[in-house]
Each structure stands twice: as structure tokens, then as C-alpha cells.
PDB file of C-alpha atoms in Angstrom:
ATOM      1  CA  MET A 281      -8.998  18.187 -49.137  1.00 95.00           C
ATOM      2  CA  ILE A 282      -9.803  14.810 -47.932  1.00 98.00           C
ATOM      3  CA  LYS A 283      -9.239  14.227 -44.150  1.00 98.00           C
ATOM      4  CA  LEU A 284      -9.193  11.082 -42.060  1.00 98.00           C
ATOM      5  CA  LEU A 285     -11.222  11.326 -38.973  1.00 98.00           C
ATOM      6  CA  ARG A 286     -11.103   8.572 -36.090  1.00 98.00           C
ATOM      7  CA  HIS A 287     -14.410   8.018 -34.714  1.00 98.00           C
ATOM      8  CA  ASN A 288     -14.319  10.290 -31.923  1.00 98.00           C
ATOM      9  CA  GLU A 289     -13.687  13.371 -34.183  1.00 98.00           C
ATOM     10  CA  ILE A 290     -16.727  12.738 -36.377  1.00 99.00           C
ATOM     11  CA  ASN A 291     -19.462  15.262 -35.999  1.00 99.00           C
ATOM     12  CA  LYS A 292     -22.393  12.724 -36.478  1.00 98.00           C
ATOM     13  CA  VAL A 293     -24.969  15.690 -37.026  1.00 99.00           C
ATOM     14  CA  ARG A 294     -22.823  16.893 -39.883  1.00 98.00           C
ATOM     15  CA  TRP A 295     -22.156  13.514 -41.211  1.00 99.00           C
ATOM     16  CA  ASP A 296     -25.894  12.533 -41.257  1.00 99.00           C
ATOM     17  CA  GLU A 297     -26.766  15.584 -42.887  1.00 98.00           C
ATOM     18  CA  CYS A 298     -24.457  14.810 -45.735  1.00 98.00           C
ATOM     19  CA  VAL A 299     -25.660  11.411 -46.077  1.00 99.00           C
ATOM     20  CA  LYS A 300     -29.263  12.444 -46.042  1.00 98.00           C
ATOM     21  CA  LYS A 301     -28.689  14.970 -48.904  1.00 98.00           C
ATOM     22  CA  SER A 302     -26.480  12.916 -51.031  1.00 98.00           C
ATOM     23  CA  PHE A 303     -27.793  11.805 -54.202  1.00 97.00           C
ATOM     24  CA  ASN A 304     -26.527   8.346 -53.625  1.00 98.00           C
ATOM     25  CA  GLY A 305     -27.133   8.144 -50.003  1.00 98.00           C
ATOM     26  CA  ASN A 306     -28.484   4.894 -48.444  1.00 98.00           C
ATOM     27  CA  VAL A 307     -29.488   3.861 -44.976  1.00 98.00           C
ATOM     28  CA  TYR A 308     -26.324   1.915 -44.455  1.00 99.00           C
ATOM     29  CA  ALA A 309     -24.272   5.029 -44.267  1.00 99.00           C
ATOM     30  CA  LEU A 310     -26.202   6.622 -41.535  1.00 99.00           C
ATOM     31  CA  SER A 311     -24.400   6.976 -38.407  1.00 99.00           C
ATOM     32  CA  TRP A 312     -26.624   5.140 -35.850  1.00 99.00           C
ATOM     33  CA  TYR A 313     -26.574   2.331 -38.330  1.00 99.00           C
ATOM     34  CA  LEU A 314     -22.743   2.257 -38.480  1.00 99.00           C
ATOM     35  CA  ASP A 315     -22.694   2.603 -34.933  1.00 99.00           C
ATOM     36  CA  ILE A 316     -24.525  -0.666 -34.789  1.00 98.00           C
ATOM     37  CA  VAL A 317     -22.960  -2.737 -37.141  1.00 98.00           C
ATOM     38  CA  HIS A 318     -19.454  -1.358 -36.463  1.00 97.00           C
ATOM     39  CA  ARG A 319     -19.058   0.853 -33.631  1.00 93.00           C
ATOM     40  CA  ASN A 320     -15.643   2.064 -34.042  1.00 94.00           C
ATOM     41  CA  TRP A 321     -15.909   3.347 -37.597  1.00 98.00           C
ATOM     42  CA  ASP A 322     -13.692   5.875 -38.782  1.00 98.00           C
ATOM     43  CA  ALA A 323     -14.239   8.229 -41.735  1.00 98.00           C
ATOM     44  CA  LEU A 324     -12.845   9.986 -44.726  1.00 99.00           C
ATOM     45  CA  VAL A 325     -14.225  13.739 -44.969  1.00 99.00           C
ATOM     46  CA  GLU A 326     -13.823  15.991 -47.755  1.00 98.00           C
ATOM     47  CA  ASN A 327     -13.615  19.560 -46.618  1.00 96.00           C
ATOM     48  CA  ASP A 328     -16.660  20.600 -44.419  1.00 95.00           C
ATOM     49  CA  TYR A 329     -18.672  17.228 -44.635  1.00 98.00           C
ATOM     50  CA  GLU A 330     -19.091  18.023 -48.651  1.00 98.00           C
ATOM     51  CA  ARG A 331     -18.318  14.342 -49.463  1.00 98.00           C
ATOM     52  CA  VAL A 332     -17.972  11.171 -46.913  1.00 99.00           C
ATOM     53  CA  MET A 333     -16.589   7.765 -46.738  1.00 99.00           C
ATOM     54  CA  PRO A 334     -17.150   5.553 -44.054  1.00 99.00           C
ATOM     55  CA  LEU A 335     -14.159   3.241 -43.069  1.00 98.00           C
ATOM     56  CA  THR A 336     -14.991  -0.017 -41.115  1.00 98.00           C
ATOM     57  CA  SER A 337     -11.915  -1.438 -39.926  1.00 94.00           C
ATOM     58  CA  SER A 338     -10.425  -3.765 -37.088  1.00 91.00           C
ATOM     59  CA  LYS A 339      -7.254  -5.279 -35.933  1.00 87.00           C
ATOM     60  CA  LYS A 340      -6.230  -8.908 -35.589  1.00 82.00           C
ATOM     61  CA  PHE A 341      -2.962 -10.533 -34.665  1.00 78.00           C
ATOM     62  CA  GLY A 342      -1.583  -7.096 -34.939  1.00 82.00           C
ATOM     63  CA  LEU A 343      -2.814  -6.389 -38.534  1.00 87.00           C
ATOM     64  CA  SER A 344      -5.290  -3.551 -39.399  1.00 90.00           C
ATOM     65  CA  TYR A 345      -7.622  -4.679 -42.189  1.00 93.00           C
ATOM     66  CA  MET A 346     -10.836  -3.077 -43.695  1.00 95.00           C
ATOM     67  CA  PHE A 347     -13.909  -5.248 -44.078  1.00 95.00           C
ATOM     68  CA  GLN A 348     -17.676  -5.178 -44.835  1.00 96.00           C
ATOM     69  CA  PRO A 349     -19.726  -5.391 -41.892  1.00 96.00           C
ATOM     70  CA  PHE A 350     -22.718  -7.655 -41.591  1.00 96.00           C
ATOM     71  CA  PHE A 351     -25.926  -6.402 -42.793  1.00 97.00           C
ATOM     72  CA  VAL A 352     -24.338  -3.654 -45.019  1.00 98.00           C
ATOM     73  CA  GLN A 353     -24.137  -4.304 -48.750  1.00 98.00           C
ATOM     74  CA  GLN A 354     -22.958  -1.068 -49.969  1.00 98.00           C
ATOM     75  CA  LEU A 355     -20.809   1.899 -48.628  1.00 99.00           C
ATOM     76  CA  GLY A 356     -18.263   4.022 -50.463  1.00 99.00           C
ATOM     77  CA  VAL A 357     -18.270   7.566 -51.104  1.00 99.00           C
ATOM     78  CA  PHE A 358     -21.424   9.693 -50.672  1.00 99.00           C
ATOM     79  CA  SER A 359     -22.007  13.184 -52.007  1.00 98.00           C
ATOM     80  CA  SER A 360     -24.793  15.533 -53.022  1.00 93.00           C
ATOM     81  CA  THR A 361     -23.115  16.203 -56.328  1.00 93.00           C
ATOM     82  CA  GLN A 362     -22.424  13.689 -59.077  1.00 91.00           C
ATOM     83  CA  LEU A 363     -19.135  11.745 -58.507  1.00 96.00           C
ATOM     84  CA  SER A 364     -16.591  11.170 -61.256  1.00 97.00           C
ATOM     85  CA  GLN A 365     -14.168   8.457 -61.287  1.00 97.00           C
ATOM     86  CA  GLU A 366     -11.416  10.720 -60.317  1.00 98.00           C
ATOM     87  CA  THR A 367     -13.008  11.686 -57.193  1.00 98.00           C
ATOM     88  CA  VAL A 368     -13.777   8.371 -56.149  1.00 98.00           C
ATOM     89  CA  ASP A 369     -10.145   7.330 -56.838  1.00 97.00           C
ATOM     90  CA  ASN A 370      -8.975  10.280 -54.594  1.00 98.00           C
ATOM     91  CA  PHE A 371     -11.017   8.794 -51.975  1.00 98.00           C
ATOM     92  CA  ILE A 372      -9.464   5.387 -52.284  1.00 97.00           C
ATOM     93  CA  LYS A 373      -6.049   6.545 -52.458  1.00 97.00           C
ATOM     94  CA  ALA A 374      -6.771   8.514 -49.132  1.00 98.00           C
ATOM     95  CA  ILE A 375      -7.511   5.244 -47.394  1.00 97.00           C
ATOM     96  CA  PRO A 376      -4.776   4.792 -44.726  1.00 95.00           C
ATOM     97  CA  GLN A 377      -1.759   2.635 -45.754  1.00 91.00           C
ATOM     98  CA  GLU A 378      -2.081   1.002 -42.305  1.00 91.00           C
ATOM     99  CA  TYR A 379      -4.838  -1.218 -43.548  1.00 93.00           C
ATOM    100  CA  ARG A 380      -2.846  -4.338 -44.855  1.00 88.00           C
ATOM    101  CA  LEU A 381      -6.100  -6.111 -46.023  1.00 94.00           C
ATOM    102  CA  ILE A 382      -8.983  -4.535 -47.672  1.00 96.00           C
ATOM    103  CA  GLN A 383     -12.407  -6.194 -48.611  1.00 96.00           C
ATOM    104  CA  TYR A 384     -14.746  -3.199 -48.797  1.00 98.00           C
ATOM    105  CA  ARG A 385     -17.827  -2.578 -50.983  1.00 98.00           C
ATOM    106  CA  LEU A 386     -18.468   0.667 -52.562  1.00 99.00           C
ATOM    107  CA  ASN A 387     -21.843   1.663 -54.013  1.00 98.00           C
ATOM    108  CA  SER A 388     -23.350   1.590 -57.528  1.00 98.00           C
ATOM    109  CA  TYR A 389     -22.724   5.161 -57.912  1.00 98.00           C
ATOM    110  CA  ASN A 390     -19.044   5.094 -57.267  1.00 98.00           C
ATOM    111  CA  LYS A 391     -17.394   5.046 -60.677  1.00 97.00           C
ATOM    112  CA  VAL A 392     -14.381   2.790 -60.872  1.00 97.00           C
ATOM    113  CA  ASN A 393     -12.252   0.936 -63.636  1.00 95.00           C
ATOM    114  CA  TYR A 394     -13.813  -2.518 -63.289  1.00 93.00           C
ATOM    115  CA  GLU A 395     -10.644  -3.687 -65.167  1.00 92.00           C
ATOM    116  CA  ALA A 396      -8.368  -3.030 -62.183  1.00 92.00           C
ATOM    117  CA  ASP A 397      -6.775  -5.806 -60.210  1.00 90.00           C
ATOM    118  CA  ASP A 398      -8.073  -4.767 -57.100  1.00 94.00           C
ATOM    119  CA  ILE A 399     -11.650  -4.280 -58.202  1.00 96.00           C
ATOM    120  CA  VAL A 400     -14.226  -6.875 -58.178  1.00 96.00           C
ATOM    121  CA  ARG A 401     -17.817  -6.507 -59.561  1.00 97.00           C
ATOM    122  CA  HIS A 402     -20.924  -7.580 -57.561  1.00 98.00           C
ATOM    123  CA  ARG A 403     -24.396  -7.856 -58.912  1.00 98.00           C
ATOM    124  CA  ASN A 404     -27.529  -6.459 -57.292  1.00 98.00           C
ATOM    125  CA  VAL A 405     -31.142  -6.533 -58.510  1.00 98.00           C
ATOM    126  CA  GLU A 406     -33.407  -3.563 -58.480  1.00 98.00           C
ATOM    127  CA  LEU A 407     -37.092  -2.843 -59.255  1.00 99.00           C
ATOM    128  CA  ASP A 408     -38.556   0.509 -60.236  1.00 99.00           C
ATOM    129  CA  LEU A 409     -42.073   0.824 -58.519  1.00 99.00           C
ATOM    130  CA  ILE A 410     -42.984   3.973 -60.199  1.00 98.00           C
ATOM    131  CA  TYR A 411     -45.347   1.895 -62.428  1.00 98.00           C
ATOM    132  CA  ASP A 412     -48.708   0.834 -61.544  1.00 99.00           C
ATOM    133  CA  TYR A 413     -49.087  -2.464 -60.006  1.00 99.00           C
ATOM    134  CA  GLN A 414     -50.692  -4.140 -63.356  1.00 99.00           C
ATOM    135  CA  TYR A 415     -47.598  -3.041 -65.269  1.00 99.00           C
ATOM    136  CA  LEU A 416     -45.308  -4.575 -62.624  1.00 99.00           C
ATOM    137  CA  TYR A 417     -47.209  -7.907 -62.766  1.00 99.00           C
ATOM    138  CA  ASN A 418     -47.006  -8.107 -66.307  1.00 99.00           C
ATOM    139  CA  ASN A 419     -43.355  -8.300 -65.989  1.00 99.00           C
ATOM    140  CA  TYR A 420     -42.958 -11.118 -63.758  1.00 99.00           C
ATOM    141  CA  ASN A 421     -41.894 -14.203 -65.380  1.00 99.00           C
ATOM    142  CA  ASN A 422     -44.054 -16.977 -65.837  1.00 99.00           C
ATOM    143  CA  ASN A 423     -42.538 -19.191 -62.962  1.00 98.00           C
ATOM    144  CA  THR A 424     -42.996 -16.146 -60.500  1.00 99.00           C
ATOM    145  CA  LYS A 425     -46.653 -15.953 -61.544  1.00 99.00           C
ATOM    146  CA  ARG A 426     -47.190 -19.696 -61.125  1.00 98.00           C
ATOM    147  CA  ASN A 427     -45.795 -19.586 -57.820  1.00 98.00           C
ATOM    148  CA  LEU A 428     -47.858 -16.544 -56.702  1.00 98.00           C
ATOM    149  CA  ALA A 429     -51.031 -18.588 -57.757  1.00 98.00           C
ATOM    150  CA  LYS A 430     -49.776 -21.527 -55.814  1.00 98.00           C
ATOM    151  CA  ALA A 431     -49.378 -19.145 -52.508  1.00 97.00           C
ATOM    152  CA  GLU A 432     -52.949 -17.740 -53.188  1.00 96.00           C
ATOM    153  CA  ASN A 433     -54.616 -21.200 -53.508  1.00 96.00           C
ATOM    154  CA  ALA A 434     -52.754 -22.266 -50.460  1.00 96.00           C
ATOM    155  CA  GLY A 435     -54.879 -19.927 -48.212  1.00 95.00           C
ATOM    156  CA  LEU A 436     -51.859 -17.849 -47.240  1.00 97.00           C
ATOM    157  CA  SER A 437     -52.449 -14.110 -45.775  1.00 97.00           C
ATOM    158  CA  ILE A 438     -50.289 -11.006 -45.124  1.00 98.00           C
ATOM    159  CA  VAL A 439     -49.697 -10.014 -41.533  1.00 98.00           C
ATOM    160  CA  TYR A 440     -47.920  -6.654 -40.838  1.00 97.00           C
ATOM    161  CA  ASP A 441     -45.543  -5.406 -38.022  1.00 97.00           C
ATOM    162  CA  ILE A 442     -44.687  -8.730 -36.833  1.00 98.00           C
ATOM    163  CA  ASP A 443     -42.054  -9.080 -33.897  1.00 98.00           C
ATOM    164  CA  PRO A 444     -38.525  -9.087 -35.630  1.00 98.00           C
ATOM    165  CA  GLU A 445     -37.631 -11.937 -33.237  1.00 98.00           C
ATOM    166  CA  VAL A 446     -40.055 -14.255 -35.082  1.00 98.00           C
ATOM    167  CA  ILE A 447     -38.538 -13.493 -38.236  1.00 99.00           C
ATOM    168  CA  VAL A 448     -34.753 -14.234 -36.999  1.00 98.00           C
ATOM    169  CA  ASN A 449     -36.063 -17.502 -35.179  1.00 98.00           C
ATOM    170  CA  ILE A 450     -37.635 -18.842 -38.256  1.00 98.00           C
ATOM    171  CA  PHE A 451     -34.384 -17.935 -40.224  1.00 98.00           C
ATOM    172  CA  ARG A 452     -32.217 -19.615 -37.347  1.00 97.00           C
ATOM    173  CA  ASN A 453     -34.211 -22.816 -37.433  1.00 96.00           C
ATOM    174  CA  ASN A 454     -34.299 -23.034 -41.166  1.00 96.00           C
ATOM    175  CA  LYS A 455     -31.580 -21.716 -43.406  1.00 94.00           C
ATOM    176  CA  GLY A 456     -29.621 -20.346 -40.619  1.00 92.00           C
ATOM    177  CA  LYS A 457     -28.531 -23.884 -39.515  1.00 92.00           C
ATOM    178  CA  ASN A 458     -26.187 -23.841 -42.417  1.00 90.00           C
ATOM    179  CA  VAL A 459     -24.836 -20.513 -41.680  1.00 90.00           C
ATOM    180  CA  GLN A 460     -21.948 -21.410 -39.482  1.00 84.00           C
ATOM    181  CA  HIS A 461     -20.123 -17.876 -39.402  1.00 86.00           C
ATOM    182  CA  TRP A 462     -23.410 -16.234 -37.746  1.00 90.00           C
ATOM    183  CA  GLN A 463     -23.388 -16.702 -33.895  1.00 91.00           C
ATOM    184  CA  ASP A 464     -25.527 -15.317 -31.231  1.00 93.00           C
ATOM    185  CA  LYS A 465     -23.655 -11.914 -31.238  1.00 95.00           C
ATOM    186  CA  GLU A 466     -24.680 -11.477 -34.942  1.00 96.00           C
ATOM    187  CA  TYR A 467     -28.436 -12.293 -34.298  1.00 97.00           C
ATOM    188  CA  ASP A 468     -28.191  -9.859 -31.446  1.00 97.00           C
ATOM    189  CA  ARG A 469     -26.976  -7.128 -33.460  1.00 98.00           C
ATOM    190  CA  LEU A 470     -29.383  -7.795 -36.156  1.00 98.00           C
ATOM    191  CA  LEU A 471     -32.104  -7.507 -33.806  1.00 98.00           C
ATOM    192  CA  ASN A 472     -30.806  -4.267 -32.187  1.00 98.00           C
ATOM    193  CA  LEU A 473     -30.375  -2.847 -35.681  1.00 99.00           C
ATOM    194  CA  ILE A 474     -34.178  -3.852 -36.636  1.00 99.00           C
ATOM    195  CA  HIS A 475     -35.531  -2.233 -33.362  1.00 99.00           C
ATOM    196  CA  THR A 476     -33.408   0.923 -33.653  1.00 99.00           C
ATOM    197  CA  ALA A 477     -34.444   1.260 -37.362  1.00 99.00           C
ATOM    198  CA  ILE A 478     -38.119   0.902 -36.098  1.00 98.00           C
ATOM    199  CA  SER A 479     -37.651   3.750 -33.878  1.00 98.00           C
ATOM    200  CA  TYR A 480     -36.233   6.010 -36.642  1.00 98.00           C
ATOM    201  CA  LYS A 481     -39.329   5.009 -38.777  1.00 98.00           C
ATOM    202  CA  CYS A 482     -37.289   3.668 -41.670  1.00 97.00           C
ATOM    203  CA  CYS A 483     -37.991  -0.149 -41.075  1.00 98.00           C
ATOM    204  CA  PHE A 484     -41.241  -2.405 -41.285  1.00 98.00           C
ATOM    205  CA  THR A 485     -41.704  -6.049 -41.037  1.00 99.00           C
ATOM    206  CA  ILE A 486     -44.057  -8.199 -42.735  1.00 99.00           C
ATOM    207  CA  GLY A 487     -45.094 -11.911 -42.521  1.00 98.00           C
ATOM    208  CA  ILE A 488     -47.140 -14.710 -44.142  1.00 99.00           C
ATOM    209  CA  ASN A 489     -49.627 -16.725 -42.130  1.00 98.00           C
ATOM    210  CA  ASP A 490     -50.914 -20.041 -43.127  1.00 97.00           C
ATOM    211  CA  LEU A 491     -54.443 -21.427 -42.728  1.00 95.00           C
ATOM    212  CA  GLU A 492     -53.764 -22.103 -39.099  1.00 95.00           C
ATOM    213  CA  ASN A 493     -52.407 -18.463 -38.497  1.00 95.00           C
ATOM    214  CA  ASN A 494     -48.997 -19.627 -38.050  1.00 96.00           C
ATOM    215  CA  ILE A 495     -46.229 -17.330 -39.474  1.00 98.00           C
ATOM    216  CA  ILE A 496     -44.344 -19.570 -42.042  1.00 98.00           C
ATOM    217  CA  ALA A 497     -42.270 -16.477 -43.506  1.00 99.00           C
ATOM    218  CA  GLY A 498     -41.151 -12.941 -42.793  1.00 99.00           C
ATOM    219  CA  ALA A 499     -39.008 -10.209 -43.836  1.00 99.00           C
ATOM    220  CA  VAL A 500     -37.604  -6.831 -42.896  1.00 99.00           C
ATOM    221  CA  PHE A 501     -37.406  -3.865 -45.032  1.00 99.00           C
ATOM    222  CA  MET A 502     -35.432  -0.736 -44.511  1.00 98.00           C
ATOM    223  CA  HIS A 503     -36.601   2.204 -46.330  1.00 97.00           C
ATOM    224  CA  SER A 504     -34.354   5.336 -47.024  1.00 97.00           C
ATOM    225  CA  HIS A 505     -33.623   7.814 -50.014  1.00 97.00           C
ATOM    226  CA  ASP A 506     -36.652   6.528 -51.823  1.00 97.00           C
ATOM    227  CA  ARG A 507     -35.273   2.912 -51.627  1.00 98.00           C
ATOM    228  CA  LEU A 508     -36.804  -0.233 -49.950  1.00 98.00           C
ATOM    229  CA  ILE A 509     -34.213  -2.573 -49.077  1.00 99.00           C
ATOM    230  CA  PHE A 510     -35.009  -6.295 -48.764  1.00 99.00           C
ATOM    231  CA  LEU A 511     -32.613  -6.442 -45.616  1.00 98.00           C
ATOM    232  CA  PHE A 512     -33.418  -9.896 -44.015  1.00 98.00           C
ATOM    233  CA  SER A 513     -36.031 -12.610 -44.436  1.00 98.00           C
ATOM    234  CA  GLY A 514     -36.741 -16.223 -42.884  1.00 98.00           C
ATOM    235  CA  SER A 515     -38.903 -19.064 -44.410  1.00 98.00           C
ATOM    236  CA  ASP A 516     -40.103 -22.209 -42.901  1.00 97.00           C
ATOM    237  CA  GLU A 517     -38.409 -24.980 -45.097  1.00 96.00           C
ATOM    238  CA  ARG A 518     -41.456 -27.400 -44.283  1.00 95.00           C
ATOM    239  CA  HIS A 519     -43.835 -24.890 -46.321  1.00 96.00           C
ATOM    240  CA  LYS A 520     -41.551 -24.026 -49.252  1.00 94.00           C
ATOM    241  CA  ASP A 521     -43.993 -25.571 -51.651  1.00 96.00           C
ATOM    242  CA  LYS A 522     -46.366 -22.597 -50.546  1.00 97.00           C
ATOM    243  CA  HIS A 523     -43.927 -20.139 -51.827  1.00 98.00           C
ATOM    244  CA  ALA A 524     -44.670 -17.620 -49.104  1.00 98.00           C
ATOM    245  CA  LEU A 525     -41.673 -15.226 -49.847  1.00 98.00           C
ATOM    246  CA  THR A 526     -43.104 -14.943 -53.434  1.00 99.00           C
ATOM    247  CA  MET A 527     -46.463 -13.682 -51.937  1.00 98.00           C
ATOM    248  CA  LEU A 528     -44.738 -11.370 -49.584  1.00 99.00           C
ATOM    249  CA  LEU A 529     -42.603  -9.644 -52.063  1.00 99.00           C
ATOM    250  CA  ASP A 530     -45.543  -9.307 -54.540  1.00 99.00           C
ATOM    251  CA  ASN A 531     -47.524  -7.666 -51.724  1.00 98.00           C
ATOM    252  CA  VAL A 532     -44.656  -5.165 -51.111  1.00 99.00           C
ATOM    253  CA  ILE A 533     -44.549  -4.596 -54.846  1.00 99.00           C
ATOM    254  CA  ARG A 534     -48.403  -3.987 -54.981  1.00 99.00           C
ATOM    255  CA  GLU A 535     -48.396  -1.665 -51.854  1.00 98.00           C
ATOM    256  CA  TYR A 536     -45.762   0.497 -52.979  1.00 99.00           C
ATOM    257  CA  SER A 537     -46.399   0.550 -56.916  1.00 99.00           C
ATOM    258  CA  GLU A 538     -46.850   4.106 -58.245  1.00 99.00           C
ATOM    259  CA  THR A 539     -44.414   5.571 -55.953  1.00 98.00           C
ATOM    260  CA  GLN A 540     -40.790   6.896 -56.269  1.00 98.00           C
ATOM    261  CA  TYR A 541     -39.497   3.901 -54.383  1.00 99.00           C
ATOM    262  CA  THR A 542     -36.956   1.459 -55.808  1.00 99.00           C
ATOM    263  CA  LEU A 543     -37.333  -1.977 -54.541  1.00 99.00           C
ATOM    264  CA  ASP A 544     -33.554  -3.148 -53.601  1.00 98.00           C
ATOM    265  CA  PHE A 545     -33.374  -6.991 -53.420  1.00 98.00           C
ATOM    266  CA  GLU A 546     -29.927  -6.641 -51.798  1.00 95.00           C
ATOM    267  CA  GLY A 547     -28.360  -9.126 -54.077  1.00 85.00           C
ATOM    268  CA  SER A 548     -27.216 -11.383 -55.445  1.00 89.00           C
ATOM    269  CA  ASP A 549     -24.003 -12.841 -56.711  1.00 94.00           C
ATOM    270  CA  ASN A 550     -25.742 -16.311 -56.182  1.00 94.00           C
ATOM    271  CA  GLU A 551     -27.334 -17.243 -59.394  1.00 95.00           C
ATOM    272  CA  GLY A 552     -30.360 -18.896 -58.089  1.00 95.00           C
ATOM    273  CA  LEU A 553     -31.017 -15.971 -55.718  1.00 95.00           C
ATOM    274  CA  ALA A 554     -30.606 -13.521 -58.821  1.00 96.00           C
ATOM    275  CA  ARG A 555     -32.863 -15.390 -60.686  1.00 97.00           C
ATOM    276  CA  PHE A 556     -35.897 -15.600 -58.027  1.00 98.00           C
ATOM    277  CA  TYR A 557     -35.178 -11.703 -58.008  1.00 98.00           C
ATOM    278  CA  LYS A 558     -35.153 -11.065 -61.502  1.00 98.00           C
ATOM    279  CA  GLY A 559     -38.491 -13.116 -61.830  1.00 98.00           C
ATOM    280  CA  PHE A 560     -40.238 -10.260 -60.423  1.00 99.00           C
ATOM    281  CA  GLY A 561     -38.938  -8.041 -63.236  1.00 98.00           C
ATOM    282  CA  GLY A 562     -35.867  -6.580 -61.496  1.00 97.00           C
ATOM    283  CA  ASN A 563     -32.850  -5.503 -63.294  1.00 97.00           C
ATOM    284  CA  GLU A 564     -29.314  -6.140 -62.736  1.00 97.00           C
ATOM    285  CA  VAL A 565     -27.222  -3.429 -61.135  1.00 98.00           C
ATOM    286  CA  PHE A 566     -23.523  -3.720 -60.359  1.00 97.00           C
ATOM    287  CA  TYR A 567     -21.422  -2.222 -57.569  1.00 98.00           C
ATOM    288  CA  PRO A 568     -17.548  -2.305 -56.980  1.00 98.00           C
ATOM    289  CA  GLU A 569     -15.679  -4.166 -54.095  1.00 98.00           C
ATOM    290  CA  LEU A 570     -12.154  -2.771 -53.252  1.00 98.00           C
ATOM    291  CA  LYS A 571     -10.173  -5.852 -52.510  1.00 96.00           C
ATOM    292  CA  CYS A 572      -6.348  -5.234 -51.746  1.00 93.00           C
ATOM    293  CA  ASN A 573      -3.799  -7.699 -50.061  1.00 90.00           C
ATOM    294  CA  ASN A 574      -0.881  -5.276 -48.932  1.00 77.00           C
ATOM    295  CA  LEU A 575       0.775  -8.140 -46.511  1.00 72.00           C
ATOM    296  CA  LYS A 576       4.375  -8.652 -46.956  1.00 66.00           C
ATOM    297  CA  GLY A 577       6.357 -11.781 -47.653  1.00 55.00           C
ATOM    298  CA  ILE A 578       5.483 -14.989 -45.954  1.00 47.00           C
ATOM    299  CA  LEU A 579       2.205 -13.298 -44.474  1.00 52.00           C
ATOM    300  CA  LYS A 580       0.979 -12.743 -48.228  1.00 54.00           C
ATOM    301  CA  PHE A 581       1.664 -16.310 -49.012  1.00 48.00           C
ATOM    302  CA  ILE A 582       0.110 -17.768 -46.022  1.00 42.00           C
ATOM    303  CA  TYR A 583      -3.112 -15.541 -46.275  1.00 47.00           C
ATOM    304  CA  LYS A 584      -3.660 -16.601 -50.165  1.00 50.00           C
ATOM    305  CA  LEU A 585      -3.239 -20.336 -49.274  1.00 39.00           C
ATOM    306  CA  MET A 586      -5.916 -19.907 -46.572  1.00 38.00           C
ATOM    307  CA  ARG A 587      -8.302 -18.198 -48.917  1.00 47.00           C
ATOM    308  CA  LYS A 588      -8.055 -21.129 -51.292  1.00 45.00           C
TER     309      LYS A 588
END
């Protein structure tokens, strides 16, 4: 039986045990991660924590809705046994009717009917690192190999365990200037998330120095369930011709080659980013988003106009 548990009813020890032993578990679904990205999350739990599904909801203007928190790509149903489409459907049906709007991303192992009106397909790119580095390098496309050579010729070097705030500041001073919906609270939450993950020994940072030992790019990786997640990065646009992120990702691939890890590029539906990630030999993997509008009458009409 699937039960709805409010946040204060969740046994987080049992929750984390379920997520950790799940064949499709990920770092996003661990209780400490959810507590940071959305502190009042609720849950659907089957029987005695055999399968679980976090619910990230909020309320605005008196309306309850479900949404995908920042810094979380995939949630959905987690289980130690294989999941049928029927099981996933049962969890979806158990989502409380009180949520009038739903925009919630499940994980790539959650089988759904992609033809359904309330399901949207999203693209991820992943790279299996079980092979030796030379094999992986040979699968880079020519553009990635050229850019890697440019980075090496520019005299760039790798630096490990850099301060997360350096990476965040590089992002804020460059690409972040065009990300209007991220305010101080989002960046503070991100830094809290990174520092907490480091304390749990499931996160590392890496950067790229130029010839003057200035950090011109950096990235944050989460690791859990044999997955390396490329969570966040920043790159100084003044040095974009040096292709620092290409060197950074190549270094991670080299360091983790011949392991059980899968490199999860965490995206993207953006064609340019997807092309960049696939340049390292990555493969497309798709995952579903549940998208429902249960508003009534004029509210539904106004919402549709606002989304155009």
C-alpha cells in the first residue's frame, strides 16, 4: 500500500536506507539533499519503505503545486527491485489531488507512457567510464579533440579541491549575469548543498588554472550510486578560447576511467550543450516529466496565457 507521509512523519533513516539500496537511487533523493533544496518535502512510501517517491510541493496564492527544486534533475520513484510501468503509474495516481499544478521530473528508470498528454520527455547525456582512457578518448569527436589540444597548448593546469565559492563567483560574474531567476538565496542554497555534500564525502571540486595561476574555470561533481554528476560549473568568458571546461571534463574522464562510474552530464535539452557533452562520446538517455494543470475555469486560462 502506498501512503502519503508529511515531512514530520518521514523516518529519514529508513528513507535513506531505501534510496541507498535502490537500483535507481541517486544523490538527489537522499534526505539531507532534499532537506537543503526543499526543506518541507513530503513523500509517498510503499509498505515499510520498500519503494519511495519524494514530493516537492509548495503553496502560492492559496494554490498547492508540485515543482522541481533547483539543483535537482531527477526524482520520481526509487526501488531496490525493477519498476514496472504499472507500479510507477500507481505512485503517480497516489499524488494528492490538492496539487493543482504539477511540474515534476521522474528518473530515467521510471517507465511511463511517453505518448500521454501529461508526460514530457527530457534529454540527458551519460558516459560509461568502465573502459580505459584511450578507448574513451578515441570516441571523442574531432571538435572535442581539437579543443582539448588548444587547452593543453594554452598551458592550462588542473587544480583540485578548490573553494566552492570561487566556482560560484566565476559563474555569477559570467553566465550568471543572464540568469535572472537566480538570486542570493539560490546561490546560498547551492553553497550550503556543496559544503554539506563534501562533509558526506560525496562531492568534489576541480578547477583550471591559467599560466598566471588564476582559476578560470571550475566545476562541482556529486558522486553516489556509481554515478558522477556534473552538477555545476563556472567558466570565465574572457578565456573561452582556451576551452578550460573541455580540459576539466577530460581530466575527470581520465581519472575515473576503468571504474564502475557513469559520468552524468546532467543535461541537456539545449542543443548546444547536448552537442558539447556528446562530443565526449556520451549517449543520450531520456527521462520523463509529469506536467499537469488541474486549475479550474478562469485560473486555468490565465495560467496558460502566462506560460506563452
